[in-house]
mmCIF file of C-alpha atoms in Angstrom:
data_model
loop_
_atom_site.group_PDB
_atom_site.id
_atom_site.type_symbol
_atom_site.label_atom_id
_atom_site.label_comp_id
_atom_site.label_asym_id
_atom_site.label_seq_id
_atom_site.Cartn_x
_atom_site.Cartn_y
_atom_site.Cartn_z
ATOM 1 C CA ASN A 1386 -75.381 -128.811 -38.368
ATOM 2 C CA TYR A 1387 -74.766 -130.400 -34.908
ATOM 3 C CA ILE A 1388 -77.730 -128.781 -33.069
ATOM 4 C CA ASP A 1389 -80.068 -131.708 -33.696
ATOM 5 C CA ILE A 1390 -77.723 -134.130 -31.939
ATOM 6 C CA SER A 1391 -76.859 -131.898 -29.007
ATOM 7 C CA ASP A 1392 -78.427 -131.583 -25.555
ATOM 8 C CA LEU A 1393 -77.024 -128.118 -24.656
ATOM 9 C CA ILE A 1394 -75.005 -125.350 -26.241
ATOM 10 C CA LEU A 1395 -72.249 -123.638 -24.286
ATOM 11 C CA LEU A 1396 -71.562 -120.617 -26.451
ATOM 12 C CA ASP A 1397 -68.519 -118.359 -26.304
ATOM 13 C CA MET A 1398 -69.568 -115.031 -27.787
ATOM 14 C CA ASN A 1399 -66.085 -114.103 -29.070
ATOM 15 C CA LEU A 1400 -65.828 -116.756 -31.804
ATOM 16 C CA PRO A 1401 -63.325 -116.174 -34.647
ATOM 17 C CA ASP A 1402 -65.695 -117.493 -37.226
ATOM 18 C CA GLY A 1403 -69.032 -115.959 -36.268
ATOM 19 C CA ASP A 1404 -70.888 -113.568 -34.024
ATOM 20 C CA GLY A 1405 -72.426 -115.207 -30.963
ATOM 21 C CA LEU A 1406 -75.644 -113.174 -31.246
ATOM 22 C CA GLU A 1407 -76.187 -114.436 -34.827
ATOM 23 C CA ILE A 1408 -75.633 -117.976 -33.687
ATOM 24 C CA ILE A 1409 -78.210 -117.592 -30.916
ATOM 25 C CA LYS A 1410 -80.645 -116.119 -33.437
ATOM 26 C CA TYR A 1411 -80.073 -118.924 -35.985
ATOM 27 C CA THR A 1412 -80.338 -121.604 -33.320
ATOM 28 C CA ARG A 1413 -83.645 -120.302 -32.049
ATOM 29 C CA GLU A 1414 -85.079 -120.413 -35.634
ATOM 30 C CA THR A 1415 -84.604 -124.141 -35.665
ATOM 31 C CA SER A 1416 -84.347 -125.468 -32.117
ATOM 32 C CA SER A 1417 -85.252 -124.922 -28.515
ATOM 33 C CA ILE A 1418 -82.023 -126.451 -27.231
ATOM 34 C CA PRO A 1419 -80.837 -124.690 -24.075
ATOM 35 C CA ILE A 1420 -77.998 -122.106 -24.688
ATOM 36 C CA ILE A 1421 -75.702 -120.912 -21.928
ATOM 37 C CA VAL A 1422 -73.503 -118.121 -22.968
ATOM 38 C CA LEU A 1423 -69.918 -117.881 -21.657
ATOM 39 C CA SER A 1424 -68.382 -114.531 -22.371
ATOM 40 C CA ALA A 1425 -65.830 -111.950 -21.249
ATOM 41 C CA ILE A 1426 -68.243 -109.247 -22.502
ATOM 42 C CA ASP A 1427 -70.035 -107.808 -19.392
ATOM 43 C CA LEU A 1428 -71.879 -105.000 -21.076
ATOM 44 C CA GLU A 1429 -75.496 -104.877 -19.926
ATOM 45 C CA ALA A 1430 -76.836 -104.160 -23.409
ATOM 46 C CA TYR A 1431 -75.048 -107.076 -24.860
ATOM 47 C CA ILE A 1432 -76.226 -109.459 -22.174
ATOM 48 C CA ILE A 1433 -79.813 -108.263 -22.663
ATOM 49 C CA SER A 1434 -79.534 -108.819 -26.430
ATOM 50 C CA ALA A 1435 -78.227 -112.314 -25.943
ATOM 51 C CA ILE A 1436 -81.155 -113.180 -23.581
ATOM 52 C CA ASN A 1437 -83.761 -111.432 -25.757
ATOM 53 C CA LEU A 1438 -82.524 -113.450 -28.773
ATOM 54 C CA GLY A 1439 -83.036 -116.660 -26.882
ATOM 55 C CA ALA A 1440 -80.092 -117.446 -24.634
ATOM 56 C CA ASP A 1441 -81.160 -119.275 -21.529
ATOM 57 C CA ASP A 1442 -78.405 -117.957 -19.293
ATOM 58 C CA TYR A 1443 -75.271 -115.830 -19.467
ATOM 59 C CA LEU A 1444 -72.177 -116.228 -17.492
ATOM 60 C CA THR A 1445 -69.312 -113.607 -17.635
ATOM 61 C CA LYS A 1446 -65.719 -114.770 -17.400
ATOM 62 C CA PRO A 1447 -64.146 -115.567 -15.067
ATOM 63 C CA PHE A 1448 -66.782 -117.907 -13.545
ATOM 64 C CA SER A 1449 -66.649 -120.858 -11.165
ATOM 65 C CA LEU A 1450 -67.149 -124.337 -12.549
ATOM 66 C CA GLY A 1451 -69.553 -124.973 -9.696
ATOM 67 C CA ILE A 1452 -71.823 -122.186 -10.894
ATOM 68 C CA LEU A 1453 -71.601 -123.449 -14.524
ATOM 69 C CA GLU A 1454 -72.457 -126.994 -13.315
ATOM 70 C CA ALA A 1455 -75.433 -125.699 -11.442
ATOM 71 C CA LYS A 1456 -76.708 -123.793 -14.431
ATOM 72 C CA ILE A 1457 -76.267 -126.776 -16.669
ATOM 73 C CA LYS A 1458 -78.199 -128.947 -14.253
ATOM 74 C CA ARG A 1459 -80.997 -126.371 -14.101
ATOM 75 C CA ALA A 1460 -81.136 -126.203 -17.926
ATOM 76 C CA PHE A 1461 -81.647 -129.998 -18.114
ATOM 77 C CA GLU A 1462 -84.301 -129.900 -15.359
ATOM 78 C CA LYS A 1463 -86.227 -127.376 -17.511
ATOM 79 C CA ILE A 1464 -86.110 -129.752 -20.433
ATOM 80 C CA VAL A 1465 -87.372 -132.682 -18.423
ATOM 81 C CA SER A 1466 -90.162 -130.789 -16.636
ATOM 82 C CA SER A 1467 -91.184 -128.529 -19.445
ATOM 83 C CA ASP A 1468 -94.872 -129.041 -20.237
ATOM 84 C CA LEU A 1469 -96.701 -126.981 -22.766
ATOM 85 C CA ASN A 1470 -99.230 -124.744 -21.025
ATOM 86 C CA LEU A 1471 -98.941 -121.410 -22.911
ATOM 87 C CA TYR A 1472 -97.975 -120.721 -26.455
ATOM 88 C CA LYS A 1473 -97.637 -117.147 -27.830
ATOM 89 C CA LYS A 1474 -96.225 -116.257 -31.196
ATOM 90 C CA ASP A 1475 -97.187 -113.452 -33.527
ATOM 91 C CA GLY A 1476 -101.031 -113.323 -33.362
ATOM 92 C CA LEU A 1477 -101.426 -116.778 -31.867
ATOM 93 C CA ASP A 1478 -102.128 -117.007 -28.155
ATOM 94 C CA PHE A 1479 -103.010 -120.464 -26.754
ATOM 95 C CA ASN A 1480 -103.602 -121.418 -23.102
ATOM 96 C CA PHE A 1481 -103.929 -125.231 -22.958
ATOM 97 C CA ASN A 1482 -104.646 -125.196 -19.177
ATOM 98 C CA GLU A 1483 -107.677 -122.892 -19.572
ATOM 99 C CA ASN A 1484 -108.567 -124.237 -22.991
ATOM 100 C CA THR A 1485 -108.561 -120.772 -24.493
ATOM 101 C CA PHE A 1486 -107.270 -120.033 -28.010
ATOM 102 C CA TYR A 1487 -106.911 -116.679 -29.656
ATOM 103 C CA VAL A 1488 -105.936 -115.718 -33.189
ATOM 104 C CA ASP A 1489 -105.291 -112.018 -33.607
ATOM 105 C CA ASN A 1490 -107.128 -111.468 -30.244
ATOM 106 C CA LYS A 1491 -110.215 -113.238 -31.435
ATOM 107 C CA ASN A 1492 -111.345 -116.305 -29.433
ATOM 108 C CA ILE A 1493 -111.587 -119.462 -31.629
ATOM 109 C CA ASP A 1494 -113.311 -122.670 -30.513
ATOM 110 C CA LEU A 1495 -111.448 -125.931 -30.889
ATOM 111 C CA THR A 1496 -112.872 -129.361 -30.361
ATOM 112 C CA ARG A 1497 -111.206 -131.745 -27.968
ATOM 113 C CA THR A 1498 -109.689 -133.585 -30.907
ATOM 114 C CA GLU A 1499 -108.391 -130.366 -32.540
ATOM 115 C CA THR A 1500 -106.869 -129.288 -29.214
ATOM 116 C CA LYS A 1501 -104.968 -132.628 -28.854
ATOM 117 C CA ILE A 1502 -103.640 -132.358 -32.328
ATOM 118 C CA LEU A 1503 -102.587 -128.798 -31.865
ATOM 119 C CA TYR A 1504 -100.959 -129.589 -28.531
ATOM 120 C CA CYS A 1505 -98.960 -132.543 -29.996
ATOM 121 C CA LEU A 1506 -97.764 -130.400 -32.961
ATOM 122 C CA ILE A 1507 -96.703 -127.420 -30.859
ATOM 123 C CA LYS A 1508 -95.143 -129.539 -28.131
ATOM 124 C CA ASN A 1509 -92.933 -131.062 -30.866
ATOM 125 C CA LYS A 1510 -92.462 -127.957 -32.938
ATOM 126 C CA SER A 1511 -90.002 -128.053 -35.821
ATOM 127 C CA GLN A 1512 -90.176 -131.860 -35.738
ATOM 128 C CA VAL A 1513 -92.050 -133.957 -38.216
ATOM 129 C CA ILE A 1514 -94.828 -135.878 -36.392
ATOM 130 C CA THR A 1515 -95.899 -138.943 -38.271
ATOM 131 C CA LYS A 1516 -99.610 -139.486 -39.024
ATOM 132 C CA GLU A 1517 -99.434 -142.731 -37.026
ATOM 133 C CA LEU A 1518 -98.012 -140.993 -33.943
ATOM 134 C CA LEU A 1519 -100.696 -138.261 -34.140
ATOM 135 C CA PHE A 1520 -103.404 -140.782 -34.667
ATOM 136 C CA ASP A 1521 -102.273 -142.783 -31.658
ATOM 137 C CA PHE A 1522 -101.868 -139.669 -29.463
ATOM 138 C CA VAL A 1523 -105.382 -138.474 -30.251
ATOM 139 C CA TRP A 1524 -107.486 -141.629 -30.615
ATOM 140 C CA GLY A 1525 -105.413 -144.299 -29.020
ATOM 141 C CA ILE A 1526 -103.529 -147.228 -30.527
ATOM 142 C CA ASP A 1527 -106.427 -149.655 -30.490
ATOM 143 C CA ASP A 1528 -109.086 -147.459 -31.879
ATOM 144 C CA GLU A 1529 -109.883 -149.262 -35.141
ATOM 145 C CA PHE A 1530 -113.129 -147.468 -35.692
ATOM 146 C CA ILE A 1531 -111.569 -144.126 -36.647
ATOM 147 C CA ASP A 1532 -111.128 -143.653 -40.342
ATOM 148 C CA GLN A 1533 -107.494 -142.568 -41.288
ATOM 149 C CA ASN A 1534 -108.930 -139.599 -43.296
ATOM 150 C CA THR A 1535 -110.254 -138.216 -39.969
ATOM 151 C CA LEU A 1536 -106.800 -136.805 -39.149
ATOM 152 C CA SER A 1537 -106.509 -134.903 -42.354
ATOM 153 C CA VAL A 1538 -110.012 -133.485 -41.947
ATOM 154 C CA ASN A 1539 -109.209 -132.246 -38.454
ATOM 155 C CA ILE A 1540 -105.852 -130.757 -39.646
ATOM 156 C CA SER A 1541 -107.824 -128.888 -42.330
ATOM 157 C CA ARG A 1542 -110.272 -127.561 -39.770
ATOM 158 C CA ILE A 1543 -107.433 -126.348 -37.521
ATOM 159 C CA ARG A 1544 -105.800 -124.611 -40.520
ATOM 160 C CA ASN A 1545 -109.013 -122.765 -41.308
ATOM 161 C CA LYS A 1546 -109.378 -121.674 -37.695
ATOM 162 C CA LEU A 1547 -105.847 -120.371 -37.534
ATOM 163 C CA LYS A 1548 -106.100 -118.210 -40.636
ATOM 164 C CA PRO A 1549 -104.366 -115.955 -41.678
ATOM 165 C CA TYR A 1550 -101.571 -117.897 -40.112
ATOM 166 C CA ASP A 1551 -100.346 -121.126 -41.667
ATOM 167 C CA PRO A 1552 -98.179 -122.749 -39.061
ATOM 168 C CA ILE A 1553 -98.880 -126.414 -39.977
ATOM 169 C CA GLU A 1554 -96.744 -127.841 -42.680
ATOM 170 C CA THR A 1555 -97.662 -131.088 -44.438
ATOM 171 C CA VAL A 1556 -94.702 -133.421 -44.993
ATOM 172 C CA PHE A 1557 -96.159 -135.519 -47.762
ATOM 173 C CA GLY A 1558 -96.259 -139.183 -47.136
ATOM 174 C CA VAL A 1559 -95.027 -138.796 -43.514
ATOM 175 C CA GLY A 1560 -97.092 -136.390 -41.415
ATOM 176 C CA TYR A 1561 -97.110 -132.822 -40.144
ATOM 177 C CA LYS A 1562 -94.835 -130.237 -38.586
ATOM 178 C CA TRP A 1563 -95.483 -127.011 -36.562
ATOM 179 C CA LYS A 1564 -93.239 -124.526 -38.297
ATOM 180 C CA PHE A 1565 -93.821 -121.408 -36.109
#
């Protein structure tokens, strides 16, 4: 419940009320918040499992506070400097730098507008992006010559191009959300 208001998770794997691996898995389904694991468990397979499930780093106890502080600073630097270049999930493979987009290994063509919409939604995945924010991001605040219906038409075109996947959720009366 507190993930949405947190900046970082320091997770002890030996919790009395839950398995640390399950917490990592659950957190990654809903958030990209950095997770640093602190644990007395130093088994290679366990560490690999934690990282494969989405932990950003893993420290075995005992550890120095200086090392922990450095890892926390690094995690925050990644948040600030993270820019969306590549996106790969299931059969979706997008490279925004090269402007190449694949669905199930088949190249799809996206217009500049569709690319901007897709970028904004994926960059803010799991968050509801209002129609107004998307409109301003794609066409600019002062562009009074664009019909409001244009956004929904472009969303519809993107959905058709991404079939059989359906990663764009409509939040009625508000906007859209990337749910993958």
